[in-house]
């Protein structure tokens, strides 16, 4: 009889603990789903934002945003957008912010910014056997860029005396296409963020040569609508600075890029 009583007590205790654990787990899930959502607009731009093998958004910007907003009490939703319509989408409120390796340079008055949180080099890449070795060699050549990107503006405006007149500037809607055009010889060169070029070469086991002379060193930030007065942008800026100081940003960037420290040298960018 004693054995049966002991067994019954143990069984009841086990069921009780399992029930409590289940309730605790359910409460945590419930707490997470109750958090307000921040919609982040981005496009496919490895290593900043891309889909992993399970089709889940990941990358530097995805992880940085998720952690920053978690500390603010929000959960994030990554929304794939038409990059050319990013300003229209954030101003209409369809997304809360733009975050996809987005250069602040020349756009400071267009948005409300959190950042810069990363320093990035805008560079030109060519095929390895190309006779282009410096920016001046681009004179009369054909070059591909992503539409509405910072390199597009650099070559269209040509306010930098180092930038020669091209034969043709080809602007493409999707980032991956510029590398396809270069690999197939449709253009002589491409211009983009250095990290994007390096990531593409890793992903597709190909090799381009990056010119040593950069087009520009820019700061990467998260852009909110100019009239967004909710205070979220300012809070995010504080959290990104906090993550920089406590080593979280370095830990995240290190997962995707070599020599991660250089990407955090943002203090001298002049923003």
Short mmCIF file of C-alpha atoms in Angstrom, two decimals:
data_model
loop_
_atom_site.label_atom_id
_atom_site.label_comp_id
_atom_site.label_asym_id
_atom_site.label_seq_id
_atom_site.Cartn_x
_atom_site.Cartn_y
_atom_site.Cartn_z
CA UNK A 1 0.00 0.00 0.00
CA UNK A 2 2.84 2.39 0.87
CA UNK A 3 4.48 1.79 -2.51
CA UNK A 4 1.23 2.61 -4.30
CA UNK A 5 0.82 5.85 -2.28
CA UNK A 6 4.42 6.91 -3.05
CA UNK A 7 3.92 6.16 -6.74
CA UNK A 8 0.68 8.17 -6.77
CA UNK A 9 2.34 11.17 -5.10
CA UNK A 10 5.28 11.07 -7.53
CA UNK A 11 2.90 10.81 -10.48
CA UNK A 12 0.80 13.77 -9.32
CA UNK A 13 3.97 15.81 -8.68
CA UNK A 14 5.30 15.02 -12.15
CA UNK A 15 2.01 16.00 -13.81
CA UNK A 16 1.91 19.23 -11.80
CA UNK A 17 5.47 20.18 -12.76
CA UNK A 18 4.82 19.41 -16.42
CA UNK A 19 1.66 21.52 -16.33
CA UNK A 20 3.49 24.44 -14.73
CA UNK A 21 6.32 24.17 -17.26
CA UNK A 22 3.80 24.12 -20.08
CA UNK A 23 2.04 27.17 -18.67
CA UNK A 24 5.35 28.99 -18.31
CA UNK A 25 6.25 28.18 -21.91
CA UNK A 26 2.81 29.27 -23.09
CA UNK A 27 3.13 32.52 -21.13
CA UNK A 28 6.48 33.24 -22.79
CA UNK A 29 5.05 32.62 -26.25
CA UNK A 30 2.06 34.76 -25.39
CA UNK A 31 4.31 37.57 -24.11
CA UNK A 32 6.30 37.48 -27.36
CA UNK A 33 3.25 37.60 -29.60
CA UNK A 34 1.78 40.47 -27.59
CA UNK A 35 4.77 42.70 -28.30
CA UNK A 36 4.13 45.44 -30.88
CA UNK A 37 5.57 44.77 -34.33
CA UNK A 38 8.07 46.91 -36.21
CA UNK A 39 7.99 46.34 -39.97
CA UNK A 40 11.42 46.67 -41.55
CA UNK A 41 11.56 47.13 -45.31
CA UNK A 42 14.52 45.60 -47.11
CA UNK A 43 15.45 43.67 -50.22
CA UNK A 44 17.75 40.72 -50.82
CA UNK A 45 21.25 42.06 -50.13
CA UNK A 46 23.67 39.49 -48.65
CA UNK A 47 25.28 39.57 -46.15
CA UNK A 48 22.94 42.23 -44.72
CA UNK A 49 19.61 40.62 -45.54
CA UNK A 50 18.90 37.30 -47.25
CA UNK A 51 16.89 34.11 -46.78
CA UNK A 52 18.65 31.18 -45.10
CA UNK A 53 18.21 27.53 -46.08
CA UNK A 54 14.88 27.44 -44.23
CA UNK A 55 13.59 30.51 -46.06
CA UNK A 56 13.91 32.71 -42.96
CA UNK A 57 15.32 36.26 -43.25
CA UNK A 58 18.79 36.52 -41.76
CA UNK A 59 21.94 38.61 -42.09
CA UNK A 60 23.74 41.47 -40.38
CA UNK A 61 20.91 44.00 -40.55
CA UNK A 62 18.28 41.42 -39.63
CA UNK A 63 20.16 40.38 -36.50
CA UNK A 64 21.10 43.93 -35.47
CA UNK A 65 17.52 45.14 -35.92
CA UNK A 66 16.02 42.16 -34.10
CA UNK A 67 18.27 42.68 -31.10
CA UNK A 68 17.89 46.47 -30.98
CA UNK A 69 14.09 46.31 -31.15
CA UNK A 70 13.99 43.42 -28.67
CA UNK A 71 15.71 45.69 -26.16
CA UNK A 72 13.08 48.30 -26.92
CA UNK A 73 10.19 45.88 -26.32
CA UNK A 74 9.28 45.22 -29.95
CA UNK A 75 9.40 42.23 -32.27
CA UNK A 76 10.41 42.64 -35.89
CA UNK A 77 8.92 41.63 -39.21
CA UNK A 78 11.20 41.76 -42.26
CA UNK A 79 9.25 42.88 -45.31
CA UNK A 80 10.72 42.30 -48.77
CA UNK A 81 10.14 45.50 -50.74
CA UNK A 82 10.74 46.98 -54.14
CA UNK A 83 13.88 48.95 -53.26
CA UNK A 84 13.03 51.71 -55.72
CA UNK A 85 9.84 52.44 -53.76
CA UNK A 86 11.39 52.43 -50.28
CA UNK A 87 10.83 56.14 -49.57
CA UNK A 88 7.20 55.97 -50.65
CA UNK A 89 6.60 52.89 -48.47
CA UNK A 90 8.11 54.33 -45.30
CA UNK A 91 6.35 57.67 -45.72
CA UNK A 92 2.98 55.96 -46.24
CA UNK A 93 3.45 53.89 -43.07
CA UNK A 94 3.37 50.55 -44.87
CA UNK A 95 6.76 49.89 -43.29
CA UNK A 96 8.24 51.50 -40.17
CA UNK A 97 11.81 51.83 -41.36
CA UNK A 98 14.24 50.97 -44.13
CA UNK A 99 17.22 48.83 -43.19
CA UNK A 100 19.19 47.10 -45.92
CA UNK A 101 22.81 48.28 -46.09
CA UNK A 102 21.34 51.75 -46.62
CA UNK A 103 23.91 54.54 -47.06
CA UNK A 104 23.27 57.75 -45.14
CA UNK A 105 25.58 59.79 -47.37
CA UNK A 106 23.66 62.41 -49.34
CA UNK A 107 20.35 61.38 -47.75
CA UNK A 108 20.61 62.99 -44.32
CA UNK A 109 17.77 65.41 -45.05
CA UNK A 110 15.52 62.82 -46.68
CA UNK A 111 14.91 60.65 -43.62
CA UNK A 112 15.13 60.48 -39.84
CA UNK A 113 18.19 58.30 -39.15
CA UNK A 114 19.37 55.80 -36.55
CA UNK A 115 23.08 55.38 -37.08
CA UNK A 116 25.57 55.13 -38.57
CA UNK A 117 26.11 51.70 -37.08
CA UNK A 118 28.43 50.34 -39.79
CA UNK A 119 31.13 51.92 -41.99
CA UNK A 120 31.11 50.62 -45.56
CA UNK A 121 33.27 51.17 -48.64
CA UNK A 122 31.58 51.77 -51.97
CA UNK A 123 33.90 50.21 -54.54
CA UNK A 124 34.25 49.20 -58.19
CA UNK A 125 34.83 45.57 -59.19
CA UNK A 126 35.96 44.15 -62.54
CA UNK A 127 36.77 40.75 -63.99
CA UNK A 128 40.25 39.53 -63.04
CA UNK A 129 41.66 39.89 -66.58
CA UNK A 130 40.31 43.44 -66.99
CA UNK A 131 42.58 46.32 -68.03
CA UNK A 132 40.80 48.57 -65.53
CA UNK A 133 43.01 49.19 -62.50
CA UNK A 134 41.97 52.64 -61.27
CA UNK A 135 38.86 54.81 -61.44
CA UNK A 136 40.20 56.89 -64.34
CA UNK A 137 40.39 53.70 -66.44
CA UNK A 138 36.58 53.61 -66.43
CA UNK A 139 36.45 56.37 -69.07
CA UNK A 140 34.23 55.22 -71.92
CA UNK A 141 33.49 51.88 -70.22
CA UNK A 142 30.12 50.33 -69.39
CA UNK A 143 29.29 50.00 -65.69
CA UNK A 144 26.32 48.40 -63.89
CA UNK A 145 24.81 49.52 -60.57
CA UNK A 146 21.65 48.81 -58.61
CA UNK A 147 18.94 51.36 -59.34
CA UNK A 148 18.60 54.17 -56.74
CA UNK A 149 21.83 53.07 -55.03
CA UNK A 150 24.60 55.41 -53.89
CA UNK A 151 26.97 54.33 -56.74
CA UNK A 152 24.27 55.25 -59.25
CA UNK A 153 24.21 58.78 -57.84
CA UNK A 154 27.99 59.02 -57.83
CA UNK A 155 28.28 58.19 -61.52
CA UNK A 156 25.22 60.20 -62.59
CA UNK A 157 26.21 63.42 -60.81
CA UNK A 158 30.00 63.08 -61.24
CA UNK A 159 30.71 65.76 -58.63
CA UNK A 160 33.85 63.82 -57.68
CA UNK A 161 36.65 64.85 -60.06
CA UNK A 162 38.02 61.31 -59.98
CA UNK A 163 34.92 59.97 -61.73
CA UNK A 164 35.31 59.89 -65.54
CA UNK A 165 32.56 59.94 -68.13
CA UNK A 166 31.33 56.41 -68.78
CA UNK A 167 30.29 54.86 -72.06
CA UNK A 168 27.05 53.65 -70.46
CA UNK A 169 25.68 53.51 -66.92
CA UNK A 170 23.29 50.57 -66.62
CA UNK A 171 20.92 50.65 -63.63
CA UNK A 172 19.28 47.35 -62.69
CA UNK A 173 16.44 46.70 -60.26
CA UNK A 174 17.97 43.64 -58.55
CA UNK A 175 21.43 43.56 -57.03
CA UNK A 176 22.27 40.04 -58.24
CA UNK A 177 21.85 41.12 -61.86
CA UNK A 178 24.81 43.49 -61.83
CA UNK A 179 27.16 40.58 -61.07
CA UNK A 180 25.56 38.46 -63.78
CA UNK A 181 26.12 41.28 -66.27
CA UNK A 182 29.77 41.54 -65.23
CA UNK A 183 30.41 37.80 -65.31
CA UNK A 184 28.92 37.49 -68.79
CA UNK A 185 30.84 40.49 -70.10
CA UNK A 186 27.78 42.66 -70.73
CA UNK A 187 29.49 45.42 -68.72
CA UNK A 188 33.13 46.20 -67.93
CA UNK A 189 32.62 46.91 -64.24
CA UNK A 190 30.13 47.10 -61.36
CA UNK A 191 29.93 49.40 -58.36
CA UNK A 192 28.49 48.41 -54.98
CA UNK A 193 29.23 47.96 -51.30
CA UNK A 194 32.43 45.98 -50.86
CA UNK A 195 30.73 43.51 -48.50
CA UNK A 196 28.11 42.68 -51.11
CA UNK A 197 30.73 41.92 -53.74
CA UNK A 198 32.77 39.75 -51.36
CA UNK A 199 29.64 37.84 -50.30
CA UNK A 200 28.60 37.23 -53.89
CA UNK A 201 32.03 35.79 -54.72
CA UNK A 202 31.78 33.44 -51.75
CA UNK A 203 28.25 32.34 -52.56
CA UNK A 204 28.85 31.67 -56.25
CA UNK A 205 32.50 30.60 -56.13
CA UNK A 206 33.55 33.26 -58.59
CA UNK A 207 36.29 35.85 -58.56
CA UNK A 208 36.24 39.56 -59.35
CA UNK A 209 38.98 42.10 -58.71
CA UNK A 210 38.07 45.03 -56.48
CA UNK A 211 39.84 48.30 -57.28
CA UNK A 212 41.99 49.54 -54.41
CA UNK A 213 40.73 53.09 -54.80
CA UNK A 214 37.26 53.32 -53.19
CA UNK A 215 34.46 55.45 -54.58
CA UNK A 216 33.45 56.53 -51.09
CA UNK A 217 33.40 55.43 -47.46
CA UNK A 218 29.86 55.76 -46.14
CA UNK A 219 27.86 55.20 -42.97
CA UNK A 220 25.06 52.64 -42.93
CA UNK A 221 21.90 53.54 -41.02
CA UNK A 222 18.25 52.70 -40.43
CA UNK A 223 15.94 55.23 -42.10
CA UNK A 224 12.56 56.37 -40.76
CA UNK A 225 10.13 58.79 -42.36
CA UNK A 226 11.12 62.43 -41.87
CA UNK A 227 7.80 63.19 -40.12
CA UNK A 228 7.94 60.09 -37.86
CA UNK A 229 7.72 61.67 -34.39
CA UNK A 230 7.07 58.49 -32.39
CA UNK A 231 10.57 58.57 -30.90
CA UNK A 232 11.31 55.05 -32.13
CA UNK A 233 14.18 56.21 -34.33
CA UNK A 234 15.90 57.96 -31.42
CA UNK A 235 15.40 54.94 -29.16
CA UNK A 236 16.85 52.64 -31.80
CA UNK A 237 19.85 54.90 -32.22
CA UNK A 238 20.52 54.62 -28.49
CA UNK A 239 20.22 50.83 -28.56
CA UNK A 240 22.56 50.52 -31.55
CA UNK A 241 25.13 52.63 -29.72
CA UNK A 242 24.64 50.45 -26.65
CA UNK A 243 25.17 47.30 -28.73
CA UNK A 244 28.32 48.81 -30.23
CA UNK A 245 29.75 49.46 -26.77
CA UNK A 246 28.82 46.13 -25.18
CA UNK A 247 30.25 44.06 -28.06
CA UNK A 248 26.94 42.76 -29.42
CA UNK A 249 27.39 44.40 -32.82
CA UNK A 250 30.91 43.03 -33.20
CA UNK A 251 29.70 39.53 -32.32
CA UNK A 252 26.98 39.70 -34.97
CA UNK A 253 29.15 41.17 -37.74
CA UNK A 254 31.88 38.62 -37.03
CA UNK A 255 29.50 35.84 -38.07
CA UNK A 256 29.28 37.25 -41.60
CA UNK A 257 32.49 39.15 -42.40
CA UNK A 258 36.22 38.91 -41.91
CA UNK A 259 38.00 41.73 -40.07
CA UNK A 260 34.73 42.89 -38.45
CA UNK A 261 36.37 45.63 -36.36
CA UNK A 262 36.92 47.87 -39.40
CA UNK A 263 33.19 47.97 -40.10
CA UNK A 264 32.57 49.49 -36.68
CA UNK A 265 34.88 52.48 -37.22
CA UNK A 266 31.97 54.91 -37.53
CA UNK A 267 33.06 57.75 -35.24
CA UNK A 268 35.09 59.58 -37.91
CA UNK A 269 32.48 59.48 -40.67
CA UNK A 270 31.31 63.01 -39.90
CA UNK A 271 27.55 62.43 -39.50
#
